[in-house]
Coordinates of C-alpha atoms in Angstrom, one line a residue:
X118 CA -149.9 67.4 83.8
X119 CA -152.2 69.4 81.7
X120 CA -154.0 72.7 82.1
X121 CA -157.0 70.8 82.7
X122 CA -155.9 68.7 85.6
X123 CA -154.1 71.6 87.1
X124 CA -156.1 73.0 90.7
X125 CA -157.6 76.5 89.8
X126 CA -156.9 77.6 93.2
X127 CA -153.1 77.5 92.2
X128 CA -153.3 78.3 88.7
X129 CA -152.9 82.0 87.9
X130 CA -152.1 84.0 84.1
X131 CA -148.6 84.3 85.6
X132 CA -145.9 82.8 83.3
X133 CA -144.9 79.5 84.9
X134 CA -141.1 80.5 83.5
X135 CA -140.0 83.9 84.4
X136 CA -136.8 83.6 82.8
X137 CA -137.9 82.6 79.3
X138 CA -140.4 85.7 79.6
X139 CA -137.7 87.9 80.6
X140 CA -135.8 86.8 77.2
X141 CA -138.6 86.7 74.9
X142 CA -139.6 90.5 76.3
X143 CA -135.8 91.3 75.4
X144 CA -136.0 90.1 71.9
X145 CA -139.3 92.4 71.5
X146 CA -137.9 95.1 72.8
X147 CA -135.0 94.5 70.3
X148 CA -137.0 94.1 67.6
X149 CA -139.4 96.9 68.4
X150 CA -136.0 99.2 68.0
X151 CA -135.2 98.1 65.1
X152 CA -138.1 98.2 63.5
X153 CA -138.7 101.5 64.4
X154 CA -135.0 102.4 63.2
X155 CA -135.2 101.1 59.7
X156 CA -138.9 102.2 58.7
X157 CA -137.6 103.9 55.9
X158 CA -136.0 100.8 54.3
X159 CA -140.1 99.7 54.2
X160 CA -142.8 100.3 52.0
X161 CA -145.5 102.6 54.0
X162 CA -148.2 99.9 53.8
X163 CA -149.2 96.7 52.1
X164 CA -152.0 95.1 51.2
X165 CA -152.6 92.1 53.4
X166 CA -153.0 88.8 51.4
X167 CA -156.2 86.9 51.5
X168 CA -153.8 84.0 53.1
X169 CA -153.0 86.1 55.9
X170 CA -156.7 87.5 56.3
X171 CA -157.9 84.1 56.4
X172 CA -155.2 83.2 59.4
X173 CA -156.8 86.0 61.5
X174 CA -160.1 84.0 61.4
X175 CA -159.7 81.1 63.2
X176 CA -161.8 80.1 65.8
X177 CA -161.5 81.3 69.6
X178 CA -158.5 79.2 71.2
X179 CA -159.4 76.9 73.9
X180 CA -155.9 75.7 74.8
X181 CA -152.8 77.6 75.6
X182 CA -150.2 78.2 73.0
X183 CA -146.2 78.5 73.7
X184 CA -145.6 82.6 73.9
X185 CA -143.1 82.4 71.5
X186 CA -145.4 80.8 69.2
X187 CA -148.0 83.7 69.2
X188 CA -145.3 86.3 69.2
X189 CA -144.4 84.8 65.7
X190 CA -147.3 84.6 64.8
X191 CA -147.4 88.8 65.4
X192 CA -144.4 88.8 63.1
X193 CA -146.0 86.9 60.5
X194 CA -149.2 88.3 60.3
X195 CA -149.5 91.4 61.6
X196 CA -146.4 93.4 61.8
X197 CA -145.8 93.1 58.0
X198 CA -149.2 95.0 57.3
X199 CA -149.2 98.2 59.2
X200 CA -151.4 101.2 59.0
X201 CA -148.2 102.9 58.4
X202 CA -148.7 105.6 60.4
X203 CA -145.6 106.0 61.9
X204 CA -143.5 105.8 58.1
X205 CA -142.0 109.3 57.4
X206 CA -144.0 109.4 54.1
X207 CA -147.2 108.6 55.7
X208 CA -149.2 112.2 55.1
X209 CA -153.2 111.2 54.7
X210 CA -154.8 110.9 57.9
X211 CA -153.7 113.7 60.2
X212 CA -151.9 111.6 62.5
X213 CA -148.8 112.2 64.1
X214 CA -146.1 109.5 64.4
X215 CA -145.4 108.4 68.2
X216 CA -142.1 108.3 70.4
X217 CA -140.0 105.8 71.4
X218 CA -140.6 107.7 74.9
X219 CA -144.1 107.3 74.0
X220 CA -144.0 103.6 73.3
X221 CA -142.3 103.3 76.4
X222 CA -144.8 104.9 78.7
X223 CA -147.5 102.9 77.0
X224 CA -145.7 99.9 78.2
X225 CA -145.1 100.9 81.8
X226 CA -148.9 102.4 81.9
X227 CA -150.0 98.3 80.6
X228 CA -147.7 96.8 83.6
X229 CA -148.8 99.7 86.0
X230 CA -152.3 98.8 84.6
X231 CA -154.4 101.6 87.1
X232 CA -157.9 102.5 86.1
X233 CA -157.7 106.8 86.0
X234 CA -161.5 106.8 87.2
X235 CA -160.6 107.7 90.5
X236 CA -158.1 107.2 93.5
X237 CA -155.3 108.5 95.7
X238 CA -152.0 107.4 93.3
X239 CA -149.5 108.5 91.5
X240 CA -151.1 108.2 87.8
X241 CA -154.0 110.3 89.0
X242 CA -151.3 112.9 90.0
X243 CA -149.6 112.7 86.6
X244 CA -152.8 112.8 84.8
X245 CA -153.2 116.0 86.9
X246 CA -149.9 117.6 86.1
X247 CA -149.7 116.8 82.4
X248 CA -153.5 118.9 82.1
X249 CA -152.0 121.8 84.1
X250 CA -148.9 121.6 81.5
X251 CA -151.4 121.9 79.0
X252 CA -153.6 124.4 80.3
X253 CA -150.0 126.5 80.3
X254 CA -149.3 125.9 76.6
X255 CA -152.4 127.0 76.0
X256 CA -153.0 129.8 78.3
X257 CA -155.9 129.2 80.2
X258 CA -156.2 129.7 83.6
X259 CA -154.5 127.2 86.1
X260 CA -157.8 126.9 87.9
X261 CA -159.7 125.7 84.8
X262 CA -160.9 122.2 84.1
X263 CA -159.1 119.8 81.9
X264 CA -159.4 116.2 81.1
X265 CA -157.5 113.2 78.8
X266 CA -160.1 111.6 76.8
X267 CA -159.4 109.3 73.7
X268 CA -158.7 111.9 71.1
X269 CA -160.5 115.2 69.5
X270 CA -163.9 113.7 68.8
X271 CA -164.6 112.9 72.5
X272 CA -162.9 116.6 73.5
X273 CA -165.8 118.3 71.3
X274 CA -168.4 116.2 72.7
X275 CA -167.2 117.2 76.0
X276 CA -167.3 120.5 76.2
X277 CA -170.1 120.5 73.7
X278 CA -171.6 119.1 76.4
X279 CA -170.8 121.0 79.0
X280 CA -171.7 124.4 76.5
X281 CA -175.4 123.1 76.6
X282 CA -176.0 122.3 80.2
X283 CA -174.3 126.0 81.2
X284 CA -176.0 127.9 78.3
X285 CA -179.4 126.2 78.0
X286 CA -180.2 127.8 81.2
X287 CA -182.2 124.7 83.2
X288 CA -181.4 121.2 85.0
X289 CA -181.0 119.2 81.0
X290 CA -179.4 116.4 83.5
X291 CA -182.7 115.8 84.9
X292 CA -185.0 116.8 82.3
X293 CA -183.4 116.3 78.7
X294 CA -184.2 118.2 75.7
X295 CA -187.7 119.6 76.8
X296 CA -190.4 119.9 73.7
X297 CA -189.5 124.0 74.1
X298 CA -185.9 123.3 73.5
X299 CA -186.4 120.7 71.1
X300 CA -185.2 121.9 67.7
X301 CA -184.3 125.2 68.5
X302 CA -180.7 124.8 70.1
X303 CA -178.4 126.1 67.8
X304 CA -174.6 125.9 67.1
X305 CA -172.7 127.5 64.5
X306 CA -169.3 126.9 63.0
X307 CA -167.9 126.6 59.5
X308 CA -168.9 124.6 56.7
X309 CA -165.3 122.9 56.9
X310 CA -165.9 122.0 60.6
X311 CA -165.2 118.5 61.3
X312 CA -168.2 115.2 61.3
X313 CA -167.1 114.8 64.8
X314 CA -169.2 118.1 65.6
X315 CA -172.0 116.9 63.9
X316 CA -172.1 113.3 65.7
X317 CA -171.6 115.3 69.1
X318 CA -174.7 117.7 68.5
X319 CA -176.9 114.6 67.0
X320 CA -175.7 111.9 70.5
X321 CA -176.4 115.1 72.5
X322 CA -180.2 115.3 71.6
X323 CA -179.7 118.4 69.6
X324 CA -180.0 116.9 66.1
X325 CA -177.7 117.3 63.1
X326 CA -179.6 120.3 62.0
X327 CA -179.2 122.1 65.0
X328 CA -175.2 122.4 63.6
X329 CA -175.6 125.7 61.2
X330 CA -172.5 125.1 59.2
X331 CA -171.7 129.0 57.7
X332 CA -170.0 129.5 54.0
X333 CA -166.4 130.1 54.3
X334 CA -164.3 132.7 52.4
X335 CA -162.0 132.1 49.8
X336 CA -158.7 130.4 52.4
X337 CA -161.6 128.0 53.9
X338 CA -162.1 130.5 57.1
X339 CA -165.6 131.0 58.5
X340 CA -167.0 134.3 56.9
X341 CA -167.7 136.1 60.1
X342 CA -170.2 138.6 58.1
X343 CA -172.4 135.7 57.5
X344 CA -172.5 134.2 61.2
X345 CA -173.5 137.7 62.0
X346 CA -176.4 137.8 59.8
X347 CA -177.3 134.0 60.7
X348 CA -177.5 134.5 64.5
X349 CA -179.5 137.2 64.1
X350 CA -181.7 135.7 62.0
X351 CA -182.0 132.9 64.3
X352 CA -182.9 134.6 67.1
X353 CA -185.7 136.6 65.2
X354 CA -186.8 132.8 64.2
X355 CA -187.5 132.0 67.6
X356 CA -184.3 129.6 67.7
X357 CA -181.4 129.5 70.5
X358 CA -178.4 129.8 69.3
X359 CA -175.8 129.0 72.5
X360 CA -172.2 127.8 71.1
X361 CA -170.0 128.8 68.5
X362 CA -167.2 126.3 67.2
X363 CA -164.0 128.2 65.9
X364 CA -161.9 125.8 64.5
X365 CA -157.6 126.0 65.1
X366 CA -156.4 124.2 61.2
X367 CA -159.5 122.9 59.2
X368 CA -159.2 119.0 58.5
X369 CA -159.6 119.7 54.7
X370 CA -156.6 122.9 54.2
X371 CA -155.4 124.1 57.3
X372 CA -157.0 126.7 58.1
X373 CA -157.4 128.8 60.7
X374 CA -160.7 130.6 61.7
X375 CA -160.3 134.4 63.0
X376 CA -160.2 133.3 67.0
X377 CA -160.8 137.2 68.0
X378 CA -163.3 137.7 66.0
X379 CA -165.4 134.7 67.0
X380 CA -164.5 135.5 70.7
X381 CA -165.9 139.0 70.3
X382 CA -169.3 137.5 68.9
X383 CA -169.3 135.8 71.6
X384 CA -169.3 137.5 74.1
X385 CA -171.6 140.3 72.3
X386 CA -174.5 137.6 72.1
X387 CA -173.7 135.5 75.4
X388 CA -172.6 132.4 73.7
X389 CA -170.2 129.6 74.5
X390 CA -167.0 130.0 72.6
X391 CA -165.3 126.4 71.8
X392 CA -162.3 125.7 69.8
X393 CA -161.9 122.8 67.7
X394 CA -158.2 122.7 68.1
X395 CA -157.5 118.7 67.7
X396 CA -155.5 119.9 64.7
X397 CA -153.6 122.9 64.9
X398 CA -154.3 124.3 68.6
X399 CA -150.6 122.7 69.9
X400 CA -149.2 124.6 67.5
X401 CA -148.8 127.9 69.7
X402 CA -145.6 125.8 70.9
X403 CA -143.9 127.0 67.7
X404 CA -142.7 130.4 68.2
X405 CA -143.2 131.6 64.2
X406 CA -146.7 129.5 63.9
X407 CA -148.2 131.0 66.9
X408 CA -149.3 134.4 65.9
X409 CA -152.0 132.4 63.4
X410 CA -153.6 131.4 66.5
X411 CA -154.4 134.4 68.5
X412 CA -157.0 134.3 70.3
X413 CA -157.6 130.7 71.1
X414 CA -156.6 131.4 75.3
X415 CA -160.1 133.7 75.1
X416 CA -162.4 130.3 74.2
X417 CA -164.4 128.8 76.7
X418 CA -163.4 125.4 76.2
X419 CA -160.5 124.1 73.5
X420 CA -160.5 120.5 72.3
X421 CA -156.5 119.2 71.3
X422 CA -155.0 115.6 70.2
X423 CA -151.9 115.0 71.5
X424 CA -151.7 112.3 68.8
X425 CA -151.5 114.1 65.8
X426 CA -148.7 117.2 66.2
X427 CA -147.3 116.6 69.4
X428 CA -147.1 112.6 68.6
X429 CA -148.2 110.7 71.0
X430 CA -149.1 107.1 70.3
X431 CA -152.9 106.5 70.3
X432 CA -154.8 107.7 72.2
X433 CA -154.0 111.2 73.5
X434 CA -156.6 113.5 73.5
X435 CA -157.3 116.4 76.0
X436 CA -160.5 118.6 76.5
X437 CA -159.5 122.1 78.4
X438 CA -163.0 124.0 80.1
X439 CA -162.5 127.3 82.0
X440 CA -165.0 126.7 84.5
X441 CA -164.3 124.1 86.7
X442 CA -167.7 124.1 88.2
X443 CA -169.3 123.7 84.5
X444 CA -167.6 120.9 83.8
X445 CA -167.9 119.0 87.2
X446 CA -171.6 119.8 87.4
X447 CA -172.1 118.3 83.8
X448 CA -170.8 114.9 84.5
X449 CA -170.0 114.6 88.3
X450 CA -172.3 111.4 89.9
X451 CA -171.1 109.6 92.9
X452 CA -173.2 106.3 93.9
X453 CA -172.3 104.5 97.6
X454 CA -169.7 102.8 95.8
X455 CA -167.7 105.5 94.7
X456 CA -168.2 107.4 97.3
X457 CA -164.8 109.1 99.2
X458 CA -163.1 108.7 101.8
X459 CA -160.9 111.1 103.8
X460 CA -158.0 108.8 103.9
X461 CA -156.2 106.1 102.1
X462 CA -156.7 105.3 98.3
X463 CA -160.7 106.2 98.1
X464 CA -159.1 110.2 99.3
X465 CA -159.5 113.1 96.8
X466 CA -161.4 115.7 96.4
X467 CA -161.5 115.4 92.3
X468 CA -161.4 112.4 90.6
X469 CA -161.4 111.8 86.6
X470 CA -164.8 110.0 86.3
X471 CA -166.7 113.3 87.5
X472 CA -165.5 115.1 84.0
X473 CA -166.3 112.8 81.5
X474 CA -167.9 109.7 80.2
X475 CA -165.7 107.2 81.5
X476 CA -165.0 105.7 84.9
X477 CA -162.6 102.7 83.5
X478 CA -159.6 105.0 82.0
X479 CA -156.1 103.9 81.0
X480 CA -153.0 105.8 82.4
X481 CA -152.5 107.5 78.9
X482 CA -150.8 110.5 80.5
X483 CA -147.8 108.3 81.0
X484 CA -146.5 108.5 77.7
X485 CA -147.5 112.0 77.6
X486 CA -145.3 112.8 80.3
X487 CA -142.4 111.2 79.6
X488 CA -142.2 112.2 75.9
X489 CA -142.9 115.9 76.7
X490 CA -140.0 115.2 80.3
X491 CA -137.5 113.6 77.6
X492 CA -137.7 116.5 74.9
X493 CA -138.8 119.2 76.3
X494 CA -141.9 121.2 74.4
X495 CA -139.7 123.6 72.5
X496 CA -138.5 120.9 70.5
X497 CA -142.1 119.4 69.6
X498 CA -142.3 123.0 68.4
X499 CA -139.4 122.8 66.2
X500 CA -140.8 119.6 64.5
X501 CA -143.8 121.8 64.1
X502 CA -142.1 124.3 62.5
X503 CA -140.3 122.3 60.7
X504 CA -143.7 120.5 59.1
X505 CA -145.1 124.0 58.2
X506 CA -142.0 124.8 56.3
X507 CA -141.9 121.0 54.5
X508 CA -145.5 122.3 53.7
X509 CA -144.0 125.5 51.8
X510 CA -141.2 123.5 50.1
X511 CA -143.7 121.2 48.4
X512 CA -145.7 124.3 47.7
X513 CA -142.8 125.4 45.9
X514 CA -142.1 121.9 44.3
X515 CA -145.5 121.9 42.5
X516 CA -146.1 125.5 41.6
X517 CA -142.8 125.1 39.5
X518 CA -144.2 122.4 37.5
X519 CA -146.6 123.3 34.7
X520 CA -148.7 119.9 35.3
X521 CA -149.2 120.1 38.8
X522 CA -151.7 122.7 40.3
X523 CA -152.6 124.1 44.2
X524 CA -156.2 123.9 44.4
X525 CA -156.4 125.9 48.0
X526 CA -154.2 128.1 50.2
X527 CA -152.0 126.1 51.9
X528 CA -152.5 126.3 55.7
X529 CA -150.5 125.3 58.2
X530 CA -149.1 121.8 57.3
X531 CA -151.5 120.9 54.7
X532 CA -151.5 120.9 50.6
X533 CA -154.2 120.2 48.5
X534 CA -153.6 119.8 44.5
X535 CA -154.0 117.5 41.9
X536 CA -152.2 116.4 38.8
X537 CA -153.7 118.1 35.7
X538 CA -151.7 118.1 32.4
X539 CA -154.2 120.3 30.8
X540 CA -157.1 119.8 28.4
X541 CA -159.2 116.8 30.3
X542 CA -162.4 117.2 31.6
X543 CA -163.4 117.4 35.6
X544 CA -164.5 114.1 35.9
X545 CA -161.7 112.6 34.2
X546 CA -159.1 114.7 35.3
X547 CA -160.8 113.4 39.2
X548 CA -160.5 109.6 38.3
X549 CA -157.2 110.3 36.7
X550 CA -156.1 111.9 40.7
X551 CA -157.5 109.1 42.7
X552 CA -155.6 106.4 40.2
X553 CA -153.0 108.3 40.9
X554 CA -152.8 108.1 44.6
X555 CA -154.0 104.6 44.8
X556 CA -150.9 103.6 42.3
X557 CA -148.6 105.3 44.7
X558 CA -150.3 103.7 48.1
X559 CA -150.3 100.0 46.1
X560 CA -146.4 100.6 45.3
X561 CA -145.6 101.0 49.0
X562 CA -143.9 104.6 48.2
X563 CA -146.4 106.9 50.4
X564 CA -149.8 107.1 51.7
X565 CA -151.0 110.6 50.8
X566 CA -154.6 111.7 51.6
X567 CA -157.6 112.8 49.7
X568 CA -160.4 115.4 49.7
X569 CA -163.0 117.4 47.6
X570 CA -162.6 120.8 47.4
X571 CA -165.9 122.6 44.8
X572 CA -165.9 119.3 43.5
X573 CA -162.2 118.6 42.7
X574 CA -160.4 115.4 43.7
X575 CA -157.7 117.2 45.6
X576 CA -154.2 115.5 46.5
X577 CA -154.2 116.7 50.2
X578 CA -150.7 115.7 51.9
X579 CA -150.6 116.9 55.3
X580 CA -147.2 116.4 57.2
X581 CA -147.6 116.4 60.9
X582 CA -144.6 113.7 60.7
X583 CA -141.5 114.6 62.6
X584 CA -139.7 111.8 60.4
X585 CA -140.0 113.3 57.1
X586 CA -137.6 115.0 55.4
X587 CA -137.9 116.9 52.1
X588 CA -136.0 114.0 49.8
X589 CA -139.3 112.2 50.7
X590 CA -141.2 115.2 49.5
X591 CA -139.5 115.1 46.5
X592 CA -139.8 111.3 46.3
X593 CA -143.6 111.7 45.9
X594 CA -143.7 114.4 43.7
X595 CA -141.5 112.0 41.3
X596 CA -144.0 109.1 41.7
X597 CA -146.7 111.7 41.4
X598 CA -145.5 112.6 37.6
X599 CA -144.7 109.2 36.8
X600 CA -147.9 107.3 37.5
X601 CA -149.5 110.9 36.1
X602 CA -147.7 110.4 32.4
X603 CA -148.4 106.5 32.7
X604 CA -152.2 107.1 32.8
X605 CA -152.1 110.0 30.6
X606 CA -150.1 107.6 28.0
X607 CA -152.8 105.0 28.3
X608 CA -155.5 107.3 27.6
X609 CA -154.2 108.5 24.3
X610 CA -153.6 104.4 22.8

């Protein structure tokens, strides 16, 4: 009998063979092991064929395939052609690397399958303690506010958010930007803030220009002389400034804004004080790192992403808010069919979907908490460590080569330079860089990233990888001069 003559009434997504599930689960989990075991024997990422691009075309299935079947199909044309993301000489995107832990908990959270909007149940509870374990690290108050959201762009919006609806002083929930508001809400941070700021201030009404991005000194840190002098003139401009974003490691160097002095800004001109910390904020778990980050317990909201240094899989972001009362007020709405109950599963006083944006939510603190159960945060701050002093060491590698050159302080984990043999223009010597690191990504030996620092192609390799190791450091550097004299050869035929 086919599917089609089968009755629906009995017919259910079950497998109809329990057993052969159970084996073919085995065998992933088997090869999910070793693939993870033997990364290192594989190139960080290739280029998938036009023969398997055209495979991942076809039209929508109407019949049932064997399990089996699709699972090779995985292993033919999608497992080959990774991201590479989780490869120990992956260093472009900041992105962390996962845990087998973490993998884990992802699993059990997809079999568990809850919806975190709301409910008396255990994965609300976790949810619950994993934000108190983070409000710890970061010292904030235990009765502050916290939510898991998808990663550091949705954190900013967040408490962005929330930094309006507190600061501009009337009921924006019911009204919206007024015409007396309109244009004149302004929020300062660095010129090397991240896009995701800008996207936040332009969804929330406020318009890209309301961002005032303010020059930056010499290590990429906000000039605090010049936010002065641009508040002030603001307000004598009839504007309203409300929110200040200090950013914890810059996306482009590393580099850490002073947190003290922006706090004491703050509170001298009554503005909201957030942190962008979805890069370097988790590294106050690392005994020697955390002195760069005093400061960041005195902001009024911090946005972190468990998913780049503490190395979660995606997602794992978390938004922390001092006020409890802020945050609920800015998001909380409760229809009939939401509504709770004293007892049984609709009980709780606080659920998730009164903090954010979100009522469906996946049980993403899972992973968290297991990973951060099995090793214990000290030793996530050891891997940070360890990343800050790979950072150092390549420092070191390329400073003692005359045809390599830093092109910015390196902060934290992060080091931006470029090849340059000497005597070639800027715009050669910038095509000569990104050859360079497109030859090395094509060759399957590492992805490194990119950025423009004053208008030079930088190298930027940032290692928040707990799987490197300095032999791949060195590794690079080889390629690096290699490809560097092959294009310099070519240029002189």
């Amino acid at each position: 009998m086919n599917s089609a003559d089968k009755n629906p009434i009995e017919e259910s997504l079950d497998p109809t063979d329990w057993e052969a599930t159970r084996q073919l689960m085995h065998q992933m989990v088997d090869d999910a092991i070793d693939y993870t075991a033997n990364l290192r024997t594989n190139h960080v990422w290739n280029k998938p064929p036009d023969s398997i691009l055209n495979k991942l075309k076809t039209p929508v299935p109407i019949e049932p395939s064997e399990a089996t079947k699709v699972y090779d199909e995985f292993k033919a044309c999608i497992l080959p052609y990774p991201m590479g993301n989780i490869h120990p000489r992956f260093w472009a995107w900041y992105m962390g690397n996962g845990t087998v832990s973490g993998f884990i908990g992802d699993f059990w959270a997809s079999v568990m399958n809850p919806n975190l909007g709301g409910g008396n149940h255990s994965a609300h509870h976790v949810e619950a303690q994993v934000i108190n374990w983070m409000k710890e690290i970061m010292e904030f108050p235990i009765n502050s506010s916290g939510l898991l959201v998808s990663g550091g762009s949705m954190a900013n919006f967040t408490a962005l958010t929330v930094a309006r609806n507190v600061k501009l002083n009337y009921d924006v929930r019911t009204e919206g930007i007024t015409s007396k508001m309109a244009g004149k809400c302004i929020v300062y941070a660095s010129s090397e803030v991240h896009s995701c700021n800008q996207k936040a201030m332009e969804i929330l009404g406020l318009g890209g220009n309301s961002l005032k991005k303010i020059t930056v000194n010499i290590d990429y840190t906000i000039n605090i002389n010049a936010l002065k002098t641009q508040i002030k003139t603001d307000r004598e401009n009839g504007l309203f400034p409300f929110a200040v974003i200090g950013t914890s490691g810059t996306v482009n160097t590393g580099a850490i804004d002073d947190l003290n002095a922006l706090s004491e800004i703050c509170k001298e001109e009554d503005l909201w004080f957030h942190v962008d910390g979805a890069i370097g904020a988790i590294a106050v778990i690392a005994e020697d790192i955390k002195p760069q980050l005093t400061g960041i317990e005195k902001a009024d909201s911090i946005a972190l992403d468990l998913h780049k240094w503490l190395h979660m899989p995606f997602e794992a972001g978390c938004v922390l808010i001092k006020d409890p009362e802020a945050h609920k007020s800015t998001f909380s709405m409760i229809p009939e069919y939401l509504e709770k109950h004293e007892r049984g599963i609709a009980s709780g006083s606080n659920w998730f979907s009164e903090y954010g944006l979100q009522l469906s939510r996946r049980f993403n603190a899972l992973k968290v908490w297991m990973s951060i159960k099995e090793h214990g945060i000290h030793k996530f701050g050891r891997m940070i460590s360890k990343n800050v002093k790979q950072a150092k060491y390549l420092g070191q590698l390329i400073e003692n080569h005359k045809d390599l050159e830093l092109l910015a302080p390196i902060g934290l984990d992060i080091v931006c330079f470029r090849y340059n043999p000497g005597n070639l223009p800027i715009k050669l010597l910038n095509e000569l860089n990104r050859e360079i690191k497109l030859k090395i990504e094509e060759a399957g030996i590492a992805v490194i990233g990119y950025t423009t620092l004053n208008s030079l192609y930088c190298l930027r390799i940032a290692i928040a990888n707990h799987r490197t190791i300095n032999e791949d450091l060195d590794l690079v550097i080889d390629a690096i001069l290699k490809f560097g004299h092959q294009e310099i050869t070519k240029l002189k035929q």
